[in-house]
Each structure stands twice: as C-alpha cells, then as structure tokens.
XYZ file of C-alpha atoms in Angstrom:
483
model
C 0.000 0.000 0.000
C 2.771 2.175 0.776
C 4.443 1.682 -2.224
C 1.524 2.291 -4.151
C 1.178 5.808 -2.684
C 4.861 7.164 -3.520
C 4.015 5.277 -6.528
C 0.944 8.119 -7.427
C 2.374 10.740 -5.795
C 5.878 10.442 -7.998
C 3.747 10.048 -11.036
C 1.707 13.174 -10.153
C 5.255 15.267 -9.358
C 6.630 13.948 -12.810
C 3.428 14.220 -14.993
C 3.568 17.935 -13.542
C 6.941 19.191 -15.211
C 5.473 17.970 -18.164
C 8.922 16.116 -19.452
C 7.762 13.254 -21.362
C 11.372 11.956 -21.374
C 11.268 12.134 -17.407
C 7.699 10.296 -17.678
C 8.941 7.576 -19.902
C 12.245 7.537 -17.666
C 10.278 7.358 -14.448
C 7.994 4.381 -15.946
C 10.660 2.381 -17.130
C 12.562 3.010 -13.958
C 9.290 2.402 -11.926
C 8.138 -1.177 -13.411
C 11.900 -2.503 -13.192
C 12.036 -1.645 -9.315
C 9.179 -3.304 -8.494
C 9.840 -6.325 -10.664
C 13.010 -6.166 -8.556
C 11.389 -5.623 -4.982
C 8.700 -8.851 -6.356
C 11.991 -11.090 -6.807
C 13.595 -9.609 -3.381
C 10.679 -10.316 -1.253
C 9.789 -13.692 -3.386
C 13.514 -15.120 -2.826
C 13.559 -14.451 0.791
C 9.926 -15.810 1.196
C 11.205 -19.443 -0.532
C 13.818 -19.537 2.733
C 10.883 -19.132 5.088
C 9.838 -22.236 7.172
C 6.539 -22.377 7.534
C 6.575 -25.162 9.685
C 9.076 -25.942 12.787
C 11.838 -28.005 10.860
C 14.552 -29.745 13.778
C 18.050 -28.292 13.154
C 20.125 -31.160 14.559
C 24.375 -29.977 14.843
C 23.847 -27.498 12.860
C 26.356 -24.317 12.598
C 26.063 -20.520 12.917
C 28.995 -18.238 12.351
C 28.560 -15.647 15.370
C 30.661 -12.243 15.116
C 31.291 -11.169 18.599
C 29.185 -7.895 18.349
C 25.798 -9.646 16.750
C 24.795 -11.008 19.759
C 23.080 -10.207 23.337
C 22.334 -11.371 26.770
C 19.604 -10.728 28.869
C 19.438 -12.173 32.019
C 19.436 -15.619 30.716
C 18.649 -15.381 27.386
C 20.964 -15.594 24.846
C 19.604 -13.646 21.716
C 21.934 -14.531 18.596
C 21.840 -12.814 14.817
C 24.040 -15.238 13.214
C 24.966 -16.730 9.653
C 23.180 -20.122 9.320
C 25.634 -22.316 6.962
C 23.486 -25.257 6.576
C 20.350 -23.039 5.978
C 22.197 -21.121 4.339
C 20.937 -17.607 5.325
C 20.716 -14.970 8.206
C 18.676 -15.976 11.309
C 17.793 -15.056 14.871
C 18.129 -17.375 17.346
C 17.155 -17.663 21.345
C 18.908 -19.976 23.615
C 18.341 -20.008 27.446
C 21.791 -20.265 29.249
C 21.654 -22.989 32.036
C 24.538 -21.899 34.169
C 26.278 -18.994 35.232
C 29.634 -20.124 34.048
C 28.187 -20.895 31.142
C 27.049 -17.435 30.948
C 30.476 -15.630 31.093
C 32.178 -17.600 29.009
C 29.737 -16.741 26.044
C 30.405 -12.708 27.493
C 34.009 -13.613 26.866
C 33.427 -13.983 23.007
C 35.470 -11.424 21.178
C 36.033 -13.003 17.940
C 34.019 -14.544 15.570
C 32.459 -18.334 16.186
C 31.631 -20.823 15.269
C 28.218 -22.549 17.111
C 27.341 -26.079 17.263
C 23.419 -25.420 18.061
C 20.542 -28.107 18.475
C 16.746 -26.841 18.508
C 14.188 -25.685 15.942
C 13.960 -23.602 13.458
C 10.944 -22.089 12.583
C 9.317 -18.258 10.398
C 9.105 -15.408 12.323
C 5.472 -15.206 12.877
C 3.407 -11.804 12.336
C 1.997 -10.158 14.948
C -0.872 -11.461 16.749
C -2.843 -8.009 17.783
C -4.007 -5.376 14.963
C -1.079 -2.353 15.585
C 1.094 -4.696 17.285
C 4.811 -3.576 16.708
C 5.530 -5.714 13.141
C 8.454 -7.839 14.705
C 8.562 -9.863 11.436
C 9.003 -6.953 9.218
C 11.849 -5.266 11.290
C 13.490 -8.290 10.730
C 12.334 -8.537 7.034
C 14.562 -5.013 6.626
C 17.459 -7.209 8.035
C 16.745 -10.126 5.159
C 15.780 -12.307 8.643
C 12.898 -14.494 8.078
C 13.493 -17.362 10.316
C 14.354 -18.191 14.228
C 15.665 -20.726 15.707
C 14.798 -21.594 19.359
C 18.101 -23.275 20.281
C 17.931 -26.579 22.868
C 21.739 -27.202 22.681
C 24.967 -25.058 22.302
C 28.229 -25.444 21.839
C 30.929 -23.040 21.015
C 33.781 -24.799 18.812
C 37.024 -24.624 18.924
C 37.580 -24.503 14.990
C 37.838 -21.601 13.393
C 35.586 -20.758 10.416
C 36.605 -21.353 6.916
C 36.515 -17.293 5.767
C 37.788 -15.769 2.428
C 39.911 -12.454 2.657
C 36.647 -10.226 2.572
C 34.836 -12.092 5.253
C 37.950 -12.231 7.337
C 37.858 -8.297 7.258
C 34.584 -7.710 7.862
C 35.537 -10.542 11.002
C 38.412 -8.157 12.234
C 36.235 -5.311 11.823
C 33.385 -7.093 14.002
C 36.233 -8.109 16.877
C 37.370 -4.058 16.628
C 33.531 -2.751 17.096
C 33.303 -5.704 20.040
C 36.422 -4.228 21.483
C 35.095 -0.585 21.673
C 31.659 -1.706 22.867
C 33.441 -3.116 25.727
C 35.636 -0.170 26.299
C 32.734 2.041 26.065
C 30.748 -0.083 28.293
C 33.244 0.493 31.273
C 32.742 4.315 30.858
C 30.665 5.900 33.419
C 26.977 6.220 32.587
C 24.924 7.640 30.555
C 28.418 8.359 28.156
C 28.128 4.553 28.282
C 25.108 4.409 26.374
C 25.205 7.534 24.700
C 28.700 6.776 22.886
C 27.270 3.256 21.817
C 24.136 4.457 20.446
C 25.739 7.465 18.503
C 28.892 5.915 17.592
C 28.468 2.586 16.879
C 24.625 2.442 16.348
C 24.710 0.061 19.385
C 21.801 -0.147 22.043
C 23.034 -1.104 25.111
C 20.268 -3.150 27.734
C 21.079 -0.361 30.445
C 20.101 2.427 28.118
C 16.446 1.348 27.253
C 15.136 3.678 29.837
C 16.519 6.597 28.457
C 15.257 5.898 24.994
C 11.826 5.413 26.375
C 11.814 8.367 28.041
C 12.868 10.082 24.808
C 10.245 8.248 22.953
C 7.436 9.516 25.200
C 8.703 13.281 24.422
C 8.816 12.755 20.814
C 12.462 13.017 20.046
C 13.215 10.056 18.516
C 13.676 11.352 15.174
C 17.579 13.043 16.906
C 18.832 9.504 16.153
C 17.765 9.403 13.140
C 19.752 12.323 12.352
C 22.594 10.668 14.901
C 24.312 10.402 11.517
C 25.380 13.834 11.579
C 28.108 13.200 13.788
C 30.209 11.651 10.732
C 30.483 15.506 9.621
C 33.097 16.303 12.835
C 34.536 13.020 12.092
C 35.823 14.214 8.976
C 36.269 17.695 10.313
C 38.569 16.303 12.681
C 40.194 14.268 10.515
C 41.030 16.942 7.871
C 42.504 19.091 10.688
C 44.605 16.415 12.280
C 46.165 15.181 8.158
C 46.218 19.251 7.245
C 48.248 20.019 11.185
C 50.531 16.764 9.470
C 50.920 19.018 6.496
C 49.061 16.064 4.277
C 47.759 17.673 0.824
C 43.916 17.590 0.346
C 43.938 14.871 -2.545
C 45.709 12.504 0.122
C 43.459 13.129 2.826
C 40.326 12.720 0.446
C 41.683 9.495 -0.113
C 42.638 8.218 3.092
C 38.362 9.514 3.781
C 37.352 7.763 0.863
C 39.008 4.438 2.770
C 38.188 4.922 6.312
C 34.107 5.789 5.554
C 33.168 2.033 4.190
C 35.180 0.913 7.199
C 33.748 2.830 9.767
C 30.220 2.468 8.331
C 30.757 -1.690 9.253
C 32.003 -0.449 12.522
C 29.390 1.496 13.311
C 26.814 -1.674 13.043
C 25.556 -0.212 9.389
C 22.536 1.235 10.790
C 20.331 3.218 8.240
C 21.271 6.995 9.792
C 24.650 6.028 10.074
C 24.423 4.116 6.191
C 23.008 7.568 4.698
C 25.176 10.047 6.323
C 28.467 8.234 5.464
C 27.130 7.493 1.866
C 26.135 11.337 1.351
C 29.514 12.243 2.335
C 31.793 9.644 0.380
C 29.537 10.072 -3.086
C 29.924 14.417 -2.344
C 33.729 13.899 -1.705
C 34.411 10.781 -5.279
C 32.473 13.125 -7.048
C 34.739 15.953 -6.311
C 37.750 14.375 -6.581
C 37.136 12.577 -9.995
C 34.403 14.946 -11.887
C 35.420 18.031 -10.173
C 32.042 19.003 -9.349
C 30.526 18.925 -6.078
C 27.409 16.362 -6.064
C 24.060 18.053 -4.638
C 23.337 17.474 -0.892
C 19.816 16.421 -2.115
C 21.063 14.305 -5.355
C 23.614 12.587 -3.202
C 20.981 11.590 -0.873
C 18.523 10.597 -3.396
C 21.128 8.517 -5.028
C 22.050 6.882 -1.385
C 18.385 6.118 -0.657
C 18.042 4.102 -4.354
C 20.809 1.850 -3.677
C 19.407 1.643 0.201
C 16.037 0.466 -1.559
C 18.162 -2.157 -3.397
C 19.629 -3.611 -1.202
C 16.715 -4.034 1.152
C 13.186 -2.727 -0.095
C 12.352 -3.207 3.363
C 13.872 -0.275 4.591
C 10.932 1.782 3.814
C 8.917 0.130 6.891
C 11.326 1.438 8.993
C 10.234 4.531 11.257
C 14.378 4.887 11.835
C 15.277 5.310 8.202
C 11.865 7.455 7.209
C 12.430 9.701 9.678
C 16.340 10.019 8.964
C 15.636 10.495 5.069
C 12.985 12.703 5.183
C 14.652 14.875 7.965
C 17.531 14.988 6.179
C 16.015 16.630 3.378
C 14.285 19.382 5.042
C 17.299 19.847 7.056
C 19.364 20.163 3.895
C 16.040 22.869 2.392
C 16.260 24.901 5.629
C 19.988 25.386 6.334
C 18.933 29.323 5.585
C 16.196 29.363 8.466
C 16.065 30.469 11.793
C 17.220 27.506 14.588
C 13.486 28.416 15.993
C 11.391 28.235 12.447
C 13.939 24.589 11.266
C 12.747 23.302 14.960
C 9.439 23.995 13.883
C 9.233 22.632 10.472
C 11.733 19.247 11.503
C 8.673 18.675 13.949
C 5.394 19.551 11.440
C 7.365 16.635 9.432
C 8.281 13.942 12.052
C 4.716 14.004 13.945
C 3.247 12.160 11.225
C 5.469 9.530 11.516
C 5.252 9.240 14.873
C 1.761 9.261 15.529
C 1.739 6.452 12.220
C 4.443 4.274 14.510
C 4.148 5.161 18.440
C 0.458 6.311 18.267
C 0.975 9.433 21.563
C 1.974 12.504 21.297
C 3.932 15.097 23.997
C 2.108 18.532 24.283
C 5.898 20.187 25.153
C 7.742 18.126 21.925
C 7.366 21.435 20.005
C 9.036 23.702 22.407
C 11.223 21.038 23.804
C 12.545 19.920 19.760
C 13.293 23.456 18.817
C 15.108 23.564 21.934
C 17.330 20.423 21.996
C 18.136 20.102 18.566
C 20.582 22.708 18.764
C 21.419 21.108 22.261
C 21.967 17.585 20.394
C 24.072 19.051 17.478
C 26.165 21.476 19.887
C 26.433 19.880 23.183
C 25.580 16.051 22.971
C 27.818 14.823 20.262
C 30.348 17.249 20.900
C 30.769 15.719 24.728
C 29.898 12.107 23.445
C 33.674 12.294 21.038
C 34.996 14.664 23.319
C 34.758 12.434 26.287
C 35.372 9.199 24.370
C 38.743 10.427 22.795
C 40.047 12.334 25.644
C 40.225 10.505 29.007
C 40.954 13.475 31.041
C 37.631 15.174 29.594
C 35.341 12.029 30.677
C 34.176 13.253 34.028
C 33.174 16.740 32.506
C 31.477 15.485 29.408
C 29.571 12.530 31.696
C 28.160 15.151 34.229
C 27.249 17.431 30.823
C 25.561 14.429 29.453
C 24.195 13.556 33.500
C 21.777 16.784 33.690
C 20.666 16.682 30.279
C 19.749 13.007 30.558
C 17.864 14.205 34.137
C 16.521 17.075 32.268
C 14.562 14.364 29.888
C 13.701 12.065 32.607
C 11.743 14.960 34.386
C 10.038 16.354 31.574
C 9.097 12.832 30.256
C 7.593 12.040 33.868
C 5.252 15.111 33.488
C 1.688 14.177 33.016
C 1.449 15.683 29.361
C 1.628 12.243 27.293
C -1.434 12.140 24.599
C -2.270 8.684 23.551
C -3.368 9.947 19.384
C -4.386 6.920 18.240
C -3.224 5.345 15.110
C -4.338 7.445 12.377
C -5.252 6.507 8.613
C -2.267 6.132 6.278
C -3.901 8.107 3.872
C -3.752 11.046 6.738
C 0.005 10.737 7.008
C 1.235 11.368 3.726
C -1.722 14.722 3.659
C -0.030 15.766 6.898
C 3.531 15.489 4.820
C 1.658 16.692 1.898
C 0.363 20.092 3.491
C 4.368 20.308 5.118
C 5.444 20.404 1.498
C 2.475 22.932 0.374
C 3.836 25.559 2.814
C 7.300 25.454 0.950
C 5.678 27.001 -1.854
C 2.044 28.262 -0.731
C 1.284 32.021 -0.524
C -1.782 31.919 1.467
C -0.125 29.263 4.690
C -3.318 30.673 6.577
C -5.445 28.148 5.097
C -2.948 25.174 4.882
C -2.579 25.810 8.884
C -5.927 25.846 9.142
C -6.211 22.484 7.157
C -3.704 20.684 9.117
C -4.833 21.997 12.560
C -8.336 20.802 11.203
C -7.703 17.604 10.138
C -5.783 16.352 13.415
C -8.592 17.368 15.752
C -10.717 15.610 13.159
C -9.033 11.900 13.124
C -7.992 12.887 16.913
C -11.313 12.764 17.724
C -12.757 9.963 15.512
C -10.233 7.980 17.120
C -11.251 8.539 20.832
C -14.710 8.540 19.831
C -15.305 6.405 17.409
C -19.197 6.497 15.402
C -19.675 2.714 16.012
C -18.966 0.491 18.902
C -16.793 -2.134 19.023
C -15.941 -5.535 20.199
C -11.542 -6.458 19.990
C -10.446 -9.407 20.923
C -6.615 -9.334 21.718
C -3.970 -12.020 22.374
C -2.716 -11.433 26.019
C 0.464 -14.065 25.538
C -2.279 -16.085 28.166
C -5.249 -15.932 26.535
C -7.451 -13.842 24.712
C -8.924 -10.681 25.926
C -12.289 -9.645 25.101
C -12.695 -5.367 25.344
C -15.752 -4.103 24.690
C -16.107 -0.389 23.704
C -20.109 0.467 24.139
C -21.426 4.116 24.522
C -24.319 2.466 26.614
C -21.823 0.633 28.817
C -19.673 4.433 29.039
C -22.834 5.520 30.765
C-alpha cells in the first residue's frame, strides 16, 4: 500500500513538469524496481519455514558484536551455513559459568546449536509492533529456538573479505566493551551514537525520549560523521598532508567505519552522502548536490533491502535529512518547527501518543543535540581526562529528559489513517511554496482534531479481541456501557 502511494504521488510530481522523457524515464525506472522488490521479497519468502523443521548440529557463524544477553537469554543474529541464510536465534543459558564464558566472546564463532527452526510469525494483535518486518529489513525471516549449544574450537573457513569484515566485528566488540566500562549515561550515549549500538542499560533513556517525541535526533545521529571528517582533515592538514591525500585516506576509512558502526540506516546515509559528495569531487570536479547525493544513497538503500521503507528509523532520517538540507537558511526556531510539522506524522503512524511540550522542547534540543551532545559524546570518548566533565554534561541533560518525560502531558493519538500521514507530509510540502499558509494551517490543525477525535470517539462500537500471551482478551467499547 505504501508503495503504491509514492508510486501516485511520484507520477503526479513527474506528470507535472510535463517532461515526457522524465515520464517515460520514471515508468521504465518504476516497473523494473518493483519487478526487482517482487523477486527480493519472493527469494527471501522461498527460505521461510513455515513449519518448525529440527536443526540437529547445525552451525552458525557468530561475530562477537551480533549477539546479546539478557538475564538468561541468549539472543543470537548469526549466519546459518546449513540453511544457508541470516537468522535469529534464542537460547536459554543454564549456568552462570556458562554465561560468562559466552560474554568472553570477542572473535568470531563458530556454534554447534541443536533446537528448531521455525518463520518469524506476524503479529498477533491489529497495531502490534511488526516484529517480522523489522526483521524482514534485516533479510531475517526465520528463528531458531536453540535446545543445545556449543561453542567450537575450529575456526571458520573465511575468504579475505569475510575475514575483514571478522576483524572489523572483533574491533567494534572491542570498543563496545571499552565504552561499556565508561561511566553512565556516556556509556550508552557513545554506543548508540557511535556505533549504532543499544546497550540493555540504556532502554530507559530511549523510552523516556520516545514519550517526548524526540526520537527522530537519532535518526539524524548520523550527523556526527560531519566532525569526524572535520577532525580528521585538521589532524592530516596540522601533518601538512595535501587535500587529494586526505580525500583518499576519507574515501578508505568511511566504508570501514560504516561496518564499525553496526551499518545502521542513519549512520548508512550520512556516510554514503559524504563519500559520493567527496568521489564526485575528486574525480568529476564538481561537487554532487546534498539532495542528489541523498537521493542517489536512498536508491541503492532500496536495493539492497526494499524493506527499509517500513522502517520509522530510516523514514524519519531520510525525510529529515532533506528538510534539514532545504532549511539550512532558516532560523534555529522556524527549522525546529518545520523538523517537527514533518516527524509528527510519523510518529503518531508508529508510536500512536503525542507530547504537548515536543514542540518547544525539539526546537530547543536540537541545537542542544548538534552542539552539546555529540560534541561531549567524542569529546569524552577520545580524551580521558575530559570524561568526568562530558559525563556530568551528558548527566543533567539526561535528568533534564527524565523529568520532563515524567510530566503528566503524554497524549495517547491513536493510530491514524495512512492516507492522513502522507496529507499531513503533503500540506508540510504545500507551505514550501504556498502564498496563502493561513489556510494550509488551518487544514492541518483541522484535520488532526478531526481523526484525533474519531479515534477517541469512534461512530460505532466495538468488540476487539486481543492475544494477552495467556489468553485472549475480550474489550468491549459500548457508549451504553460508558454511561
């Protein structure tokens, strides 16, 4: 359905110019994507096991950063050899020394695992979170519930690109560890922003910035890849390195540091954006488009996983992107304003609440974010001396969020219609260009007290059964009852 919509709406943008070499273009264009995204989806599909198959000594190749523990849960993302394919497995540990020798895993594995493997089923409840399409974006279809584990002592048969993306793994394992002895929250902050890694310890804290609306700063957590290469340029230029040389030695480290940093979607685009603008100087002398270069790194995104676009992380940090790129002459006030008219879409379509401060609080923090919280985040990671500071920085603005998301000003919106979304983006794009904004205010302003209040009160009653993980549920939601 989604598709379908950008589908219309690109048609209706091209048919607009009038270009019937752009229309033909965009046709041709359009029916070989989606032939593509039919054989994508259809090849991963034929891997799905629709019924529990046993997995009897089978193997999974483990790198030391793709995998978690929870209490006693073990959850793995590993390579499947016999299976031949990314899974997800679960294995309960039995024993405690059991348990620390699987923390002491810093290279990559191979397991011996026993269970059953089985698809990742959809969700059971109507607006469920979608567990099997996160994991779709990931080319994950299957689980296995592992019975049996054993960690062997041979090492895995890798060619010389797999045994670099290995080394790479062990590094980012290496620096999660280091970063996980730091005091908290740079703990958490420095593995979320820097290595697109969410630590256990820092769920509250991204709950609490979920309930004020913020989510959408990580999805722009990409932007601290611009001081990386800031700093970098200073340190080669202070080594008296010519430009050309330090464009290459960029053009090296990005790719690298992309795997590092646990190829998240924010962290994918920004590094993409920067390595296509700096090629593109280098070897056409022209400077590629901050808009072209990202529409070009969301293309091959969508090829490599058409997925992606079910993801609230990488719509946000696309479309964010792009109006931060359209309002780089605005006012840090009116960009707050107009990065949050965007995102609330989303976020009602994904989280369903809504904060009554996330206006004032987003024009106020995302200068706060781009000044102050990556600056202490690499500040206190690459100079020791510096960690206390930075940490007691990072300390009051984390207790700043944890107060404001404890006040009692949490809507519960409602899912709205799809169709609502994209007019809420819609009438964000018609004030670029309208000259009367009174009446597109007016619209929007309109419209969300309308769906608001179709949602709390619907016309009709209704009877939803829900699956409690015990049971079903019955709720029944009767005007006559109300009264």
């Amino acid at each position: 359905m989604e598709w379908l919509i950008l589908f219309i709406l690109l048609q209706w943008r091209i048919v607009a110019l009038q270009n019937k070499q752009a229309l033909m273009c965009c046709w041709v264009f359009t029916l070989f994507f989606f032939a593509y995204c039919l054989f994508w989806n259809q090849a991963l599909q034929q891997r799905r096991i629709d019924h529990r198959v046993d997995v009897v000594q089978n193997r999974l190749i483990l790198n030391p950063d793709e995998y978690q523990i929870d209490g006693d849960l073990l959850k793995i993302s590993g390579s499947w050899v016999e299976g031949r394919q990314k899974v997800q497995a679960y294995y309960r540990i039995d024993t405690k020394k059991e348990k620390e020798s699987l923390k002491k895993i810093a290279t990559v594995k191979t397991l011996i695992v026993t269970g059953k493997a089985a698809a990742i089923q959809a969700p059971t409840n109507e607006n469920q979170f979608d567990y099997r399409n996160f994991m779709l974006s990931k080319k994950v279809v299957n689980t296995i519930q592992i019975s049996k584990l054993e960690v062997s002592s041979v090492r895995p048969n890798l060619g010389l690109a797999a045994r670099i993306f290995a080394a790479t793994h062990s590094l980012r394992k290496q620096i999660l560890n280091h970063f996980a002895k730091m005091p908290a929250p740079l703990s958490g902050y420095s593995q979320i922003l820097l290595l697109g890694y969410y630590a256990q310890n820092f769920s509250q804290q991204i709950e609490q910035i979920n309930k004020l609306g913020l989510l959408h700063l990580f999805s722009l957590s990409g932007m601290h890849v611009f001081y990386l290469l800031g700093a970098t340029r200073f340190v080669l230029g202070y080594m008296h390195v010519t430009r050309e040389t330090c464009d290459d030695v960029i053009l090296l480290l990005l790719p690298f540091y992309a795997i590092l940093g646990g190829l998240s979607s924010s962290l994918v685009r920004a590094v993409m954006m920067a390595w296509l603008t700096i090629l593109s100087n280098k070897f056409w002398n022209n400077t590629l488009n901050g808009i072209d270069a990202e529409a070009i790194v969301l293309l091959l995104h969508l090829f490599y996983s058409p997925a992606l676009v079910l993801s609230m992380g990488a719509q946000l940090s696309y479309l964010l992107t792009f109006v931060l790129m359209t309002g780089k002459r605005m006012s840090k006030f009116k960009l707050g304003l107009k990065m949050n008219g965007y995102s609330l879409p989303l976020i009602l379509w994904h989280t369903f609440r809504w904060n009554i401060l996330t206006i004032g609080i987003a024009i106020l923090i995302v200068p706060l974010f781009e000044w102050v919280i990556i600056p202490s985040v690499l500040i206190g990671v690459l100079m020791p001396h510096l960690t206390f500071l930075c940490n007691k920085i990072l300390f009051l603005i984390t207790k700043g969020i944890e107060i404001t998301a404890a006040l009692p000003l949490n809507i519960v919106f409602g899912k709205p219609p799809l169709i609502c979304v994209l007019f809420w983006i819609g009438l964000m794009f018609a004030l670029e260009i309208a000259t009367n904004k009174k009446v597109i205010y007016l619209m929007g302003l309109t419209s969300y007290l309308l769906i608001g209040g179709m949602i709390k009160f619907p016309l009709h009653d209704e009877i939803v059964f829900l699956d409690i993980g015990q049971g079903d549920c019955t709720l029944l939601n009767d005007d006559s009852i109300a009264r």
